[in-house]
Amino acid sequence: MSLTIRELNQLKKIVEISTLLIEKAEQSIAEKQAEKAEKAANKRLRRSGKELAQFRKMLKNMRKQGVPVSELSETYGVSASYIYQL
C-alpha cells in the first residue's frame, strides 16, 4: 500500500499531536505526584501517651530557653495557641 504525500503529512501531524499530548500528560502526572508528596510531608501527626507528655515537656523547656512560638509552631506542626496553652 503506498501513501500519498497528503496522507503522509496527515500521519506526521497525528504523531506530532500525540507526542505533545503524551508530554502534557506526563508533566501533569509528575506535578500531581509532587503535590501529593508535599501534602504527605505537611501532614500533621497525632501524638498520644508517653510521646505526647515528652513532646509537651520539650516544648515547655524550649519556651523557657526563649525560642519564639512562631518558630516552634512551624517546626513541629502545631498551632501557636496550642503552645501558649502549655
N, CA, C and O atoms as a GROMACS GRO file, in nm:
protein
  344
    1MET      N    1   0.083  -0.116   0.000
    1MET     CA    2   0.000   0.000   0.000
    1MET      C    3   0.089   0.124   0.000
    1MET      O    4   0.174   0.139   0.088
    2SER      N    5   0.071   0.208  -0.094
    2SER     CA    6   0.151   0.330  -0.099
    2SER      C    7   0.067   0.447  -0.050
    2SER      O    8  -0.054   0.454  -0.075
    3LEU      N    9   0.132   0.538   0.019
    3LEU     CA   10   0.065   0.655   0.075
    3LEU      C   11   0.093   0.777  -0.012
    3LEU      O   12   0.202   0.792  -0.068
    4THR      N   13  -0.005   0.861  -0.021
    4THR     CA   14   0.016   0.986  -0.094
    4THR      C   15   0.086   1.084  -0.002
    4THR      O   16   0.097   1.062   0.118
    5ILE      N   17   0.132   1.193  -0.060
    5ILE     CA   18   0.202   1.295   0.017
    5ILE      C   19   0.108   1.354   0.123
    5ILE      O   20   0.149   1.380   0.236
    6ARG      N   21  -0.017   1.374   0.085
    6ARG     CA   22  -0.115   1.428   0.178
    6ARG      C   23  -0.138   1.334   0.296
    6ARG      O   24  -0.141   1.380   0.410
    7GLU      N   25  -0.153   1.205   0.271
    7GLU     CA   26  -0.174   1.108   0.376
    7GLU      C   27  -0.051   1.099   0.467
    7GLU      O   28  -0.064   1.086   0.589
    8LEU      N   29   0.066   1.107   0.408
    8LEU     CA   30   0.190   1.104   0.485
    8LEU      C   31   0.198   1.226   0.578
    8LEU      O   32   0.237   1.213   0.694
    9ASN      N   33   0.162   1.342   0.526
    9ASN     CA   34   0.162   1.465   0.608
    9ASN      C   35   0.061   1.455   0.722
    9ASN      O   36   0.086   1.500   0.833
   10GLN      N   37  -0.054   1.396   0.693
   10GLN     CA   38  -0.156   1.378   0.796
   10GLN      C   39  -0.107   1.284   0.907
   10GLN      O   40  -0.131   1.309   1.025
   11LEU      N   41  -0.040   1.178   0.869
   11LEU     CA   42   0.016   1.086   0.967
   11LEU      C   43   0.123   1.154   1.054
   11LEU      O   44   0.128   1.134   1.175
   12LYS      N   45   0.207   1.235   0.990
   12LYS     CA   46   0.308   1.309   1.066
   12LYS      C   47   0.242   1.404   1.165
   12LYS      O   48   0.289   1.418   1.278
   13LYS      N   49   0.134   1.468   1.124
   13LYS     CA   50   0.061   1.560   1.210
   13LYS      C   51   0.002   1.485   1.329
   13LYS      O   52   0.007   1.533   1.442
   14ILE      N   53  -0.055   1.366   1.304
   14ILE     CA   54  -0.111   1.284   1.412
   14ILE      C   55  -0.002   1.246   1.512
   14ILE      O   56  -0.025   1.252   1.634
   15VAL      N   57   0.113   1.206   1.463
   15VAL     CA   58   0.224   1.169   1.550
   15VAL      C   59   0.269   1.288   1.633
   15VAL      O   60   0.297   1.274   1.752
   16GLU      N   61   0.277   1.403   1.573
   16GLU     CA   62   0.320   1.524   1.642
   16GLU      C   63   0.222   1.561   1.753
   16GLU      O   64   0.263   1.594   1.865
   17ILE      N   65   0.093   1.556   1.722
   17ILE     CA   66  -0.010   1.590   1.822
   17ILE      C   67  -0.008   1.489   1.936
   17ILE      O   68  -0.018   1.527   2.053
   18SER      N   69   0.004   1.361   1.903
   18SER     CA   70   0.004   1.259   2.008
   18SER      C   71   0.127   1.272   2.098
   18SER      O   72   0.118   1.250   2.218
   19THR      N   73   0.240   1.309   2.041
   19THR     CA   74   0.361   1.330   2.120
   19THR      C   75   0.342   1.445   2.218
   19THR      O   76   0.381   1.436   2.334
   20LEU      N   77   0.282   1.553   2.171
   20LEU     CA   78   0.255   1.668   2.259
   20LEU      C   79   0.158   1.629   2.371
   20LEU      O   80   0.178   1.669   2.486
   21LEU      N   81   0.055   1.554   2.338
   21LEU     CA   82  -0.041   1.512   2.439
   21LEU      C   83   0.024   1.421   2.544
   21LEU      O   84  -0.005   1.433   2.663
   22ILE      N   85   0.111   1.332   2.500
   22ILE     CA   86   0.181   1.243   2.593
   22ILE      C   87   0.270   1.324   2.687
   22ILE      O   88   0.274   1.296   2.807
   23GLU      N   89   0.342   1.423   2.634
   23GLU     CA   90   0.428   1.506   2.716
   23GLU      C   91   0.347   1.584   2.820
   23GLU      O   92   0.388   1.594   2.936
   24LYS      N   93   0.232   1.640   2.779
   24LYS     CA   94   0.147   1.712   2.873
   24LYS      C   95   0.095   1.620   2.982
   24LYS      O   96   0.093   1.657   3.100
   25ALA      N   97   0.055   1.500   2.945
   25ALA     CA   98   0.003   1.404   3.043
   25ALA      C   99   0.112   1.364   3.143
   25ALA      O  100   0.085   1.357   3.263
   26GLU      N  101   0.232   1.339   3.094
   26GLU     CA  102   0.342   1.303   3.183
   26GLU      C  103   0.374   1.418   3.277
   26GLU      O  104   0.403   1.396   3.395
   27GLN      N  105   0.370   1.539   3.226
   27GLN     CA  106   0.400   1.656   3.308
   27GLN      C  107   0.295   1.675   3.416
   27GLN      O  108   0.329   1.705   3.531
   28SER      N  109   0.167   1.658   3.382
   28SER     CA  110   0.062   1.675   3.482
   28SER      C  111   0.068   1.565   3.588
   28SER      O  112   0.041   1.591   3.705
   29ILE      N  113   0.103   1.444   3.546
   29ILE     CA  114   0.117   1.335   3.643
   29ILE      C  115   0.231   1.364   3.739
   29ILE      O  116   0.219   1.341   3.859
   30ALA      N  117   0.341   1.415   3.687
   30ALA     CA  118   0.456   1.448   3.772
   30ALA      C  119   0.419   1.559   3.871
   30ALA      O  120   0.459   1.554   3.987
   31GLU      N  121   0.342   1.658   3.826
   31GLU     CA  122   0.300   1.767   3.913
   31GLU      C  123   0.207   1.715   4.023
   31GLU      O  124   0.220   1.755   4.138
   32LYS      N  125   0.115   1.627   3.988
   32LYS     CA  126   0.023   1.571   4.086
   32LYS      C  127   0.098   1.489   4.190
   32LYS      O  128   0.065   1.494   4.309
   33GLN      N  129   0.198   1.413   4.146
   33GLN     CA  130   0.276   1.333   4.240
   33GLN      C  131   0.356   1.422   4.333
   33GLN      O  132   0.370   1.392   4.452
   34ALA      N  133   0.408   1.534   4.281
   34ALA     CA  134   0.483   1.628   4.365
   34ALA      C  135   0.391   1.691   4.468
   34ALA      O  136   0.429   1.706   4.584
   35GLU      N  137   0.270   1.729   4.427
   35GLU     CA  138   0.173   1.786   4.521
   35GLU      C  139   0.135   1.685   4.629
   35GLU      O  140   0.124   1.719   4.746
   36LYS      N  141   0.115   1.562   4.586
   36LYS     CA  142   0.078   1.457   4.680
   36LYS      C  143   0.190   1.433   4.782
   36LYS      O  144   0.163   1.417   4.902
   37ALA      N  145   0.313   1.432   4.736
   37ALA     CA  146   0.427   1.414   4.826
   37ALA      C  147   0.438   1.531   4.922
   37ALA      O  148   0.470   1.513   5.039
   38GLU      N  149   0.413   1.651   4.872
   38GLU     CA  150   0.420   1.770   4.956
   38GLU      C  151   0.312   1.767   5.065
   38GLU      O  152   0.337   1.801   5.180
   39LYS      N  153   0.190   1.725   5.027
   39LYS     CA  154   0.083   1.715   5.124
   39LYS      C  155   0.116   1.609   5.229
   39LYS      O  156   0.087   1.629   5.347
   40ALA      N  157   0.174   1.500   5.187
   40ALA     CA  158   0.210   1.394   5.281
   40ALA      C  159   0.318   1.443   5.377
   40ALA      O  160   0.318   1.406   5.495
   41ALA      N  161   0.409   1.526   5.329
   41ALA     CA  162   0.515   1.577   5.415
   41ALA      C  163   0.460   1.676   5.516
   41ALA      O  164   0.512   1.687   5.627
   42ASN      N  165   0.354   1.750   5.481
   42ASN     CA  166   0.296   1.850   5.569
   42ASN      C  167   0.186   1.794   5.659
   42ASN      O  168   0.124   1.869   5.734
   43LYS      N  169   0.161   1.667   5.651
   43LYS     CA  170   0.053   1.607   5.727
   43LYS      C  171   0.085   1.613   5.876
   43LYS      O  172   0.196   1.584   5.919
   44ARG      N  173  -0.015   1.651   5.954
   44ARG     CA  174   0.003   1.664   6.098
   44ARG      C  175   0.004   1.526   6.163
   44ARG      O  176  -0.060   1.432   6.116
   45LEU      N  177   0.079   1.516   6.271
   45LEU     CA  178   0.089   1.391   6.345
   45LEU      C  179   0.002   1.399   6.470
   45LEU      O  180  -0.010   1.506   6.531
   46ARG      N  181  -0.055   1.289   6.508
   46ARG     CA  182  -0.130   1.283   6.633
   46ARG      C  183  -0.045   1.210   6.734
   46ARG      O  184  -0.010   1.093   6.716
   47ARG      N  185  -0.011   1.280   6.841
   47ARG     CA  186   0.073   1.221   6.944
   47ARG      C  187  -0.017   1.176   7.059
   47ARG      O  188  -0.119   1.238   7.087
   48SER      N  189   0.022   1.069   7.125
   48SER     CA  190  -0.056   1.023   7.238
   48SER      C  191   0.035   0.957   7.340
   48SER      O  192   0.146   0.914   7.309
   49GLY      N  193  -0.014   0.949   7.463
   49GLY     CA  194   0.055   0.879   7.569
   49GLY      C  195   0.188   0.940   7.607
   49GLY      O  196   0.200   1.061   7.623
   50LYS      N  197   0.287   0.855   7.622
   50LYS     CA  198   0.420   0.899   7.666
   50LYS      C  199   0.482   0.997   7.567
   50LYS      O  200   0.550   1.092   7.605
   51GLU      N  201   0.457   0.972   7.440
   51GLU     CA  202   0.513   1.060   7.337
   51GLU      C  203   0.459   1.202   7.352
   51GLU      O  204   0.533   1.298   7.336
   52LEU      N  205   0.330   1.214   7.382
   52LEU     CA  206   0.268   1.345   7.399
   52LEU      C  207   0.324   1.416   7.522
   52LEU      O  208   0.354   1.536   7.516
   53ALA      N  209   0.337   1.345   7.631
   53ALA     CA  210   0.391   1.404   7.753
   53ALA      C  211   0.534   1.453   7.730
   53ALA      O  212   0.571   1.561   7.775
   54GLN      N  213   0.613   1.373   7.661
   54GLN     CA  214   0.751   1.410   7.632
   54GLN      C  215   0.756   1.532   7.539
   54GLN      O  216   0.840   1.620   7.557
   55PHE      N  217   0.666   1.536   7.442
   55PHE     CA  218   0.661   1.647   7.348
   55PHE      C  219   0.625   1.777   7.421
   55PHE      O  220   0.685   1.881   7.394
   56ARG      N  221   0.528   1.771   7.512
   56ARG     CA  222   0.489   1.889   7.588
   56ARG      C  223   0.602   1.941   7.675
   56ARG      O  224   0.626   2.061   7.682
   57LYS      N  225   0.673   1.850   7.741
   57LYS     CA  226   0.788   1.889   7.823
   57LYS      C  227   0.894   1.958   7.739
   57LYS      O  228   0.952   2.059   7.778
   58MET      N  229   0.919   1.900   7.621
   58MET     CA  230   1.019   1.958   7.532
   58MET      C  231   0.979   2.100   7.491
   58MET      O  232   1.062   2.191   7.490
   59LEU      N  233   0.851   2.117   7.455
   59LEU     CA  234   0.804   2.250   7.416
   59LEU      C  235   0.816   2.350   7.530
   59LEU      O  236   0.858   2.464   7.509
   60LYS      N  237   0.779   2.308   7.650
   60LYS     CA  238   0.789   2.397   7.765
   60LYS      C  239   0.934   2.440   7.789
   60LYS      O  240   0.962   2.557   7.814
   61ASN      N  241   1.025   2.343   7.782
   61ASN     CA  242   1.167   2.374   7.802
   61ASN      C  243   1.220   2.468   7.696
   61ASN      O  244   1.298   2.559   7.725
   62MET      N  245   1.179   2.447   7.572
   62MET     CA  246   1.227   2.534   7.464
   62MET      C  247   1.172   2.676   7.482
   62MET      O  248   1.242   2.772   7.453
   63ARG      N  249   1.047   2.689   7.529
   63ARG     CA  250   0.990   2.821   7.554
   63ARG      C  251   1.065   2.891   7.666
   63ARG      O  252   1.088   3.012   7.659
   64LYS      N  253   1.104   2.815   7.769
   64LYS     CA  254   1.181   2.873   7.880
   64LYS      C  255   1.317   2.922   7.833
   64LYS      O  256   1.373   3.017   7.888
   65GLN      N  257   1.371   2.854   7.731
   65GLN     CA  258   1.501   2.894   7.676
   65GLN      C  259   1.489   3.015   7.584
   65GLN      O  260   1.590   3.073   7.545
   66GLY      N  261   1.366   3.053   7.549
   66GLY     CA  262   1.345   3.174   7.469
   66GLY      C  263   1.323   3.151   7.321
   66GLY      O  264   1.335   3.244   7.242
   67VAL      N  265   1.293   3.030   7.282
   67VAL     CA  266   1.267   3.002   7.140
   67VAL      C  267   1.130   3.061   7.105
   67VAL      O  268   1.034   3.037   7.178
   68PRO      N  269   1.118   3.138   6.997
   68PRO     CA  270   0.991   3.201   6.960
   68PRO      C  271   0.882   3.098   6.929
   68PRO      O  272   0.909   2.991   6.875
   69VAL      N  273   0.760   3.135   6.963
   69VAL     CA  274   0.645   3.046   6.942
   69VAL      C  275   0.624   3.019   6.794
   69VAL      O  276   0.593   2.906   6.755
   70SER      N  277   0.641   3.120   6.711
   70SER     CA  278   0.620   3.101   6.567
   70SER      C  279   0.717   2.998   6.510
   70SER      O  280   0.680   2.918   6.425
   71GLU      N  281   0.839   3.001   6.557
   71GLU     CA  282   0.939   2.904   6.511
   71GLU      C  283   0.901   2.762   6.554
   71GLU      O  284   0.911   2.668   6.476
   72LEU      N  285   0.857   2.748   6.678
   72LEU     CA  286   0.817   2.616   6.728
   72LEU      C  287   0.695   2.562   6.653
   72LEU      O  288   0.690   2.444   6.619
   73SER      N  289   0.597   2.649   6.627
   73SER     CA  290   0.476   2.603   6.560
   73SER      C  291   0.504   2.559   6.418
   73SER      O  292   0.446   2.461   6.371
   74GLU      N  293   0.593   2.628   6.348
   74GLU     CA  294   0.629   2.587   6.212
   74GLU      C  295   0.709   2.458   6.213
   74GLU      O  296   0.686   2.370   6.130
   75THR      N  297   0.802   2.446   6.306
   75THR     CA  298   0.890   2.330   6.310
   75THR      C  299   0.814   2.202   6.344
   75THR      O  300   0.835   2.098   6.281
   76TYR      N  301   0.725   2.210   6.443
   76TYR     CA  302   0.659   2.088   6.492
   76TYR      C  303   0.516   2.070   6.441
   76TYR      O  304   0.452   1.971   6.476
   77GLY      N  305   0.466   2.162   6.361
   77GLY     CA  306   0.335   2.146   6.301
   77GLY      C  307   0.220   2.158   6.399
   77GLY      O  308   0.118   2.090   6.383
   78VAL      N  309   0.234   2.243   6.499
   78VAL     CA  310   0.126   2.270   6.593
   78VAL      C  311   0.093   2.418   6.587
   78VAL      O  312   0.173   2.499   6.539
   79SER      N  313  -0.025   2.452   6.634
   79SER     CA  314  -0.065   2.592   6.629
   79SER      C  315   0.002   2.670   6.742
   79SER      O  316   0.044   2.614   6.843
   80ALA      N  317   0.011   2.800   6.722
   80ALA     CA  318   0.071   2.887   6.823
   80ALA      C  319  -0.014   2.886   6.949
   80ALA      O  320   0.040   2.892   7.060
   81SER      N  321  -0.145   2.880   6.934
   81SER     CA  322  -0.233   2.879   7.052
   81SER      C  323  -0.210   2.754   7.137
   81SER      O  324  -0.220   2.760   7.259
   82TYR      N  325  -0.180   2.642   7.074
   82TYR     CA  326  -0.150   2.519   7.148
   82TYR      C  327  -0.027   2.539   7.235
   82TYR      O  328  -0.024   2.496   7.350
   83ILE      N  329   0.073   2.603   7.182
   83ILE     CA  330   0.197   2.626   7.256
   83ILE      C  331   0.170   2.723   7.370
   83ILE      O  332   0.221   2.703   7.480
   84TYR      N  333   0.091   2.826   7.348
   84TYR     CA  334   0.059   2.922   7.454
   84TYR      C  335  -0.022   2.856   7.565
   84TYR      O  336  -0.011   2.895   7.682
   85GLN      N  337  -0.104   2.757   7.532
   85GLN     CA  338  -0.184   2.689   7.633
   85GLN      C  339  -0.100   2.605   7.728
   85GLN      O  340  -0.142   2.576   7.839
   86LEU      N  341   0.017   2.566   7.686
   86LEU     CA  342   0.104   2.486   7.770
   86LEU      C  343   0.160   2.574   7.880
   86LEU      O  344   0.236   2.527   7.964
   0.00000   0.00000   0.00000
